[in-house]
Amino acid sequence: WSVCASACATAGYMYAGCQFQHQCFCGNSYDNYGPYLGPSLLACSGNSAQQCGNAYINTVLATGVYVAPTTA
């Protein structure tokens, strides 16, 4: 997840989501579906000591970037 979080931070996003061991998603919001309560998370393909989600499940990390909310 550290590679994913770094890539998302570089792209200017607040959050990184690692999914299914090797997929990386970036965004400025999360938690549409609530906490994950299912089977075990999978180890990351690049670092087996880190957890990288599962099928359709993200491990969400803050990147340290702040993006101010937009107003309508």
PDB file of N, CA and C in Angstrom, residues 5-52:
ATOM      1  N   ALA A   5      -0.197   4.635  -1.922  1.00  0.00           N
ATOM      2  CA  ALA A   5      -0.384   5.890  -1.194  1.00  0.00           C
ATOM      3  C   ALA A   5       0.534   6.981  -1.726  1.00  0.00           C
ATOM      4  N   SER A   6       1.749   6.634  -2.042  1.00  0.00           N
ATOM      5  CA  SER A   6       2.697   7.606  -2.587  1.00  0.00           C
ATOM      6  C   SER A   6       2.249   8.105  -3.964  1.00  0.00           C
ATOM      7  N   ALA A   7       1.768   7.195  -4.795  1.00  0.00           N
ATOM      8  CA  ALA A   7       1.300   7.587  -6.135  1.00  0.00           C
ATOM      9  C   ALA A   7       0.089   8.515  -6.036  1.00  0.00           C
ATOM     10  N   CYS A   8      -0.826   8.214  -5.118  1.00  0.00           N
ATOM     11  CA  CYS A   8      -2.012   9.058  -4.950  1.00  0.00           C
ATOM     12  C   CYS A   8      -1.637  10.423  -4.384  1.00  0.00           C
ATOM     13  N   ALA A   9      -0.699  10.459  -3.454  1.00  0.00           N
ATOM     14  CA  ALA A   9      -0.246  11.738  -2.891  1.00  0.00           C
ATOM     15  C   ALA A   9       0.401  12.591  -3.980  1.00  0.00           C
ATOM     16  N   THR A  10       1.226  11.979  -4.789  1.00  0.00           N
ATOM     17  CA  THR A  10       1.884  12.701  -5.881  1.00  0.00           C
ATOM     18  C   THR A  10       0.862  13.265  -6.864  1.00  0.00           C
ATOM     19  N   ALA A  11      -0.235  12.538  -7.063  1.00  0.00           N
ATOM     20  CA  ALA A  11      -1.291  12.989  -7.972  1.00  0.00           C
ATOM     21  C   ALA A  11      -2.224  14.005  -7.315  1.00  0.00           C
ATOM     22  N   GLY A  12      -2.031  14.289  -6.008  1.00  0.00           N
ATOM     23  CA  GLY A  12      -2.812  15.310  -5.326  1.00  0.00           C
ATOM     24  C   GLY A  12      -4.090  14.834  -4.674  1.00  0.00           C
ATOM     25  N   TYR A  13      -4.176  13.546  -4.335  1.00  0.00           N
ATOM     26  CA  TYR A  13      -5.379  12.994  -3.709  1.00  0.00           C
ATOM     27  C   TYR A  13      -5.191  12.784  -2.211  1.00  0.00           C
ATOM     28  N   MET A  14      -6.290  12.878  -1.464  1.00  0.00           N
ATOM     29  CA  MET A  14      -6.258  12.712  -0.013  1.00  0.00           C
ATOM     30  C   MET A  14      -6.188  11.251   0.421  1.00  0.00           C
ATOM     31  N   TYR A  15      -6.764  10.336  -0.373  1.00  0.00           N
ATOM     32  CA  TYR A  15      -6.854   8.935   0.027  1.00  0.00           C
ATOM     33  C   TYR A  15      -6.385   7.998  -1.076  1.00  0.00           C
ATOM     34  N   ALA A  16      -5.861   6.868  -0.642  1.00  0.00           N
ATOM     35  CA  ALA A  16      -5.485   5.788  -1.547  1.00  0.00           C
ATOM     36  C   ALA A  16      -6.248   4.542  -1.115  1.00  0.00           C
ATOM     37  N   GLY A  17      -6.722   3.792  -2.075  1.00  0.00           N
ATOM     38  CA  GLY A  17      -7.413   2.547  -1.791  1.00  0.00           C
ATOM     39  C   GLY A  17      -6.728   1.395  -2.509  1.00  0.00           C
ATOM     40  N   CYS A  18      -6.191   0.462  -1.752  1.00  0.00           N
ATOM     41  CA  CYS A  18      -5.558  -0.719  -2.332  1.00  0.00           C
ATOM     42  C   CYS A  18      -6.583  -1.841  -2.354  1.00  0.00           C
ATOM     43  N   GLN A  19      -6.689  -2.527  -3.488  1.00  0.00           N
ATOM     44  CA  GLN A  19      -7.696  -3.568  -3.642  1.00  0.00           C
ATOM     45  C   GLN A  19      -7.116  -4.795  -4.315  1.00  0.00           C
ATOM     46  N   PHE A  20      -7.486  -5.948  -3.823  1.00  0.00           N
ATOM     47  CA  PHE A  20      -7.163  -7.244  -4.423  1.00  0.00           C
ATOM     48  C   PHE A  20      -5.659  -7.420  -4.685  1.00  0.00           C
ATOM     49  N   GLN A  21      -4.860  -7.036  -3.730  1.00  0.00           N
ATOM     50  CA  GLN A  21      -3.403  -7.222  -3.688  1.00  0.00           C
ATOM     51  C   GLN A  21      -2.597  -6.281  -4.561  1.00  0.00           C
ATOM     52  N   HIS A  22      -3.147  -5.764  -5.658  1.00  0.00           N
ATOM     53  CA  HIS A  22      -2.294  -4.987  -6.564  1.00  0.00           C
ATOM     54  C   HIS A  22      -2.974  -3.799  -7.232  1.00  0.00           C
ATOM     55  N   GLN A  23      -4.266  -3.602  -7.027  1.00  0.00           N
ATOM     56  CA  GLN A  23      -4.953  -2.486  -7.661  1.00  0.00           C
ATOM     57  C   GLN A  23      -4.905  -1.258  -6.750  1.00  0.00           C
ATOM     58  N   CYS A  24      -4.792  -0.084  -7.362  1.00  0.00           N
ATOM     59  CA  CYS A  24      -4.675   1.160  -6.606  1.00  0.00           C
ATOM     60  C   CYS A  24      -5.683   2.173  -7.134  1.00  0.00           C
ATOM     61  N   PHE A  25      -6.449   2.759  -6.208  1.00  0.00           N
ATOM     62  CA  PHE A  25      -7.435   3.774  -6.558  1.00  0.00           C
ATOM     63  C   PHE A  25      -7.180   5.009  -5.700  1.00  0.00           C
ATOM     64  N   CYS A  26      -7.358   6.189  -6.288  1.00  0.00           N
ATOM     65  CA  CYS A  26      -7.120   7.446  -5.585  1.00  0.00           C
ATOM     66  C   CYS A  26      -8.414   8.257  -5.544  1.00  0.00           C
ATOM     67  N   GLY A  27      -8.597   9.034  -4.473  1.00  0.00           N
ATOM     68  CA  GLY A  27      -9.781   9.884  -4.391  1.00  0.00           C
ATOM     69  C   GLY A  27      -9.702  10.846  -3.224  1.00  0.00           C
ATOM     70  N   ASN A  28     -10.692  11.718  -3.135  1.00  0.00           N
ATOM     71  CA  ASN A  28     -10.747  12.704  -2.059  1.00  0.00           C
ATOM     72  C   ASN A  28     -11.886  12.445  -1.082  1.00  0.00           C
ATOM     73  N   SER A  29     -12.535  11.288  -1.191  1.00  0.00           N
ATOM     74  CA  SER A  29     -13.560  10.874  -0.236  1.00  0.00           C
ATOM     75  C   SER A  29     -13.624   9.353  -0.231  1.00  0.00           C
ATOM     76  N   TYR A  30     -14.250   8.804   0.801  1.00  0.00           N
ATOM     77  CA  TYR A  30     -14.426   7.353   0.898  1.00  0.00           C
ATOM     78  C   TYR A  30     -15.539   7.039   1.876  1.00  0.00           C
ATOM     79  N   ASP A  31     -15.828   5.770   2.066  1.00  0.00           N
ATOM     80  CA  ASP A  31     -16.788   5.261   3.045  1.00  0.00           C
ATOM     81  C   ASP A  31     -18.227   5.312   2.552  1.00  0.00           C
ATOM     82  N   ASN A  32     -18.460   4.916   1.324  1.00  0.00           N
ATOM     83  CA  ASN A  32     -19.827   4.807   0.825  1.00  0.00           C
ATOM     84  C   ASN A  32     -20.557   3.612   1.413  1.00  0.00           C
ATOM     85  N   TYR A  33     -19.825   2.590   1.832  1.00  0.00           N
ATOM     86  CA  TYR A  33     -20.446   1.329   2.220  1.00  0.00           C
ATOM     87  C   TYR A  33     -20.175   0.913   3.654  1.00  0.00           C
ATOM     88  N   GLY A  34     -19.480   1.707   4.426  1.00  0.00           N
ATOM     89  CA  GLY A  34     -19.215   1.372   5.818  1.00  0.00           C
ATOM     90  C   GLY A  34     -18.018   0.455   5.983  1.00  0.00           C
ATOM     91  N   PRO A  35     -17.737   0.047   7.217  1.00  0.00           N
ATOM     92  CA  PRO A  35     -16.551  -0.763   7.480  1.00  0.00           C
ATOM     93  C   PRO A  35     -16.678  -2.178   6.921  1.00  0.00           C
ATOM     94  N   TYR A  36     -15.546  -2.763   6.612  1.00  0.00           N
ATOM     95  CA  TYR A  36     -15.486  -4.119   6.084  1.00  0.00           C
ATOM     96  C   TYR A  36     -15.530  -5.128   7.226  1.00  0.00           C
ATOM     97  N   LEU A  37     -16.443  -6.090   7.158  1.00  0.00           N
ATOM     98  CA  LEU A  37     -16.602  -7.065   8.219  1.00  0.00           C
ATOM     99  C   LEU A  37     -16.501  -8.502   7.709  1.00  0.00           C
ATOM    100  N   GLY A  38     -15.951  -8.694   6.521  1.00  0.00           N
ATOM    101  CA  GLY A  38     -15.920 -10.013   5.901  1.00  0.00           C
ATOM    102  C   GLY A  38     -14.634 -10.781   6.111  1.00  0.00           C
ATOM    103  N   PRO A  39     -14.295 -11.657   5.150  1.00  0.00           N
ATOM    104  CA  PRO A  39     -13.103 -12.506   5.272  1.00  0.00           C
ATOM    105  C   PRO A  39     -11.811 -11.695   5.319  1.00  0.00           C
ATOM    106  N   SER A  40     -10.751 -12.374   5.567  1.00  0.00           N
ATOM    107  CA  SER A  40      -9.440 -11.736   5.727  1.00  0.00           C
ATOM    108  C   SER A  40      -9.034 -10.919   4.514  1.00  0.00           C
ATOM    109  N   LEU A  41      -8.281  -9.874   4.783  1.00  0.00           N
ATOM    110  CA  LEU A  41      -7.700  -9.082   3.708  1.00  0.00           C
ATOM    111  C   LEU A  41      -6.491  -9.818   3.152  1.00  0.00           C
ATOM    112  N   LEU A  42      -6.143  -9.542   1.913  1.00  0.00           N
ATOM    113  CA  LEU A  42      -5.017 -10.194   1.256  1.00  0.00           C
ATOM    114  C   LEU A  42      -3.732  -9.404   1.459  1.00  0.00           C
ATOM    115  N   ALA A  43      -2.617 -10.096   1.431  1.00  0.00           N
ATOM    116  CA  ALA A  43      -1.313  -9.439   1.528  1.00  0.00           C
ATOM    117  C   ALA A  43      -1.021  -8.716   0.220  1.00  0.00           C
ATOM    118  N   CYS A  44      -0.322  -7.593   0.298  1.00  0.00           N
ATOM    119  CA  CYS A  44       0.065  -6.844  -0.895  1.00  0.00           C
ATOM    120  C   CYS A  44       1.047  -7.661  -1.733  1.00  0.00           C
ATOM    121  N   SER A  45       0.959  -7.514  -3.040  1.00  0.00           N
ATOM    122  CA  SER A  45       1.860  -8.252  -3.912  1.00  0.00           C
ATOM    123  C   SER A  45       3.298  -7.754  -3.786  1.00  0.00           C
ATOM    124  N   GLY A  46       3.492  -6.478  -3.445  1.00  0.00           N
ATOM    125  CA  GLY A  46       4.838  -5.932  -3.326  1.00  0.00           C
ATOM    126  C   GLY A  46       5.433  -6.023  -1.934  1.00  0.00           C
ATOM    127  N   ASN A  47       4.573  -6.247  -0.910  1.00  0.00           N
ATOM    128  CA  ASN A  47       5.045  -6.328   0.473  1.00  0.00           C
ATOM    129  C   ASN A  47       4.039  -7.159   1.262  1.00  0.00           C
ATOM    130  N   SER A  48       4.359  -8.406   1.500  1.00  0.00           N
ATOM    131  CA  SER A  48       3.416  -9.322   2.147  1.00  0.00           C
ATOM    132  C   SER A  48       3.124  -8.957   3.602  1.00  0.00           C
ATOM    133  N   ALA A  49       3.875  -8.010   4.176  1.00  0.00           N
ATOM    134  CA  ALA A  49       3.614  -7.566   5.547  1.00  0.00           C
ATOM    135  C   ALA A  49       2.476  -6.539   5.589  1.00  0.00           C
ATOM    136  N   GLN A  50       2.056  -6.036   4.431  1.00  0.00           N
ATOM    137  CA  GLN A  50       0.986  -5.047   4.352  1.00  0.00           C
ATOM    138  C   GLN A  50      -0.276  -5.688   3.783  1.00  0.00           C
ATOM    139  N   GLN A  51      -1.448  -5.204   4.197  1.00  0.00           N
ATOM    140  CA  GLN A  51      -2.713  -5.726   3.701  1.00  0.00           C
ATOM    141  C   GLN A  51      -3.250  -4.840   2.589  1.00  0.00           C
ATOM    142  N   CYS A  52      -3.664  -5.479   1.492  1.00  0.00           N
ATOM    143  CA  CYS A  52      -4.131  -4.738   0.316  1.00  0.00           C
ATOM    144  C   CYS A  52      -5.509  -5.193  -0.131  1.00  0.00           C
TER     145      CYS A  52
END
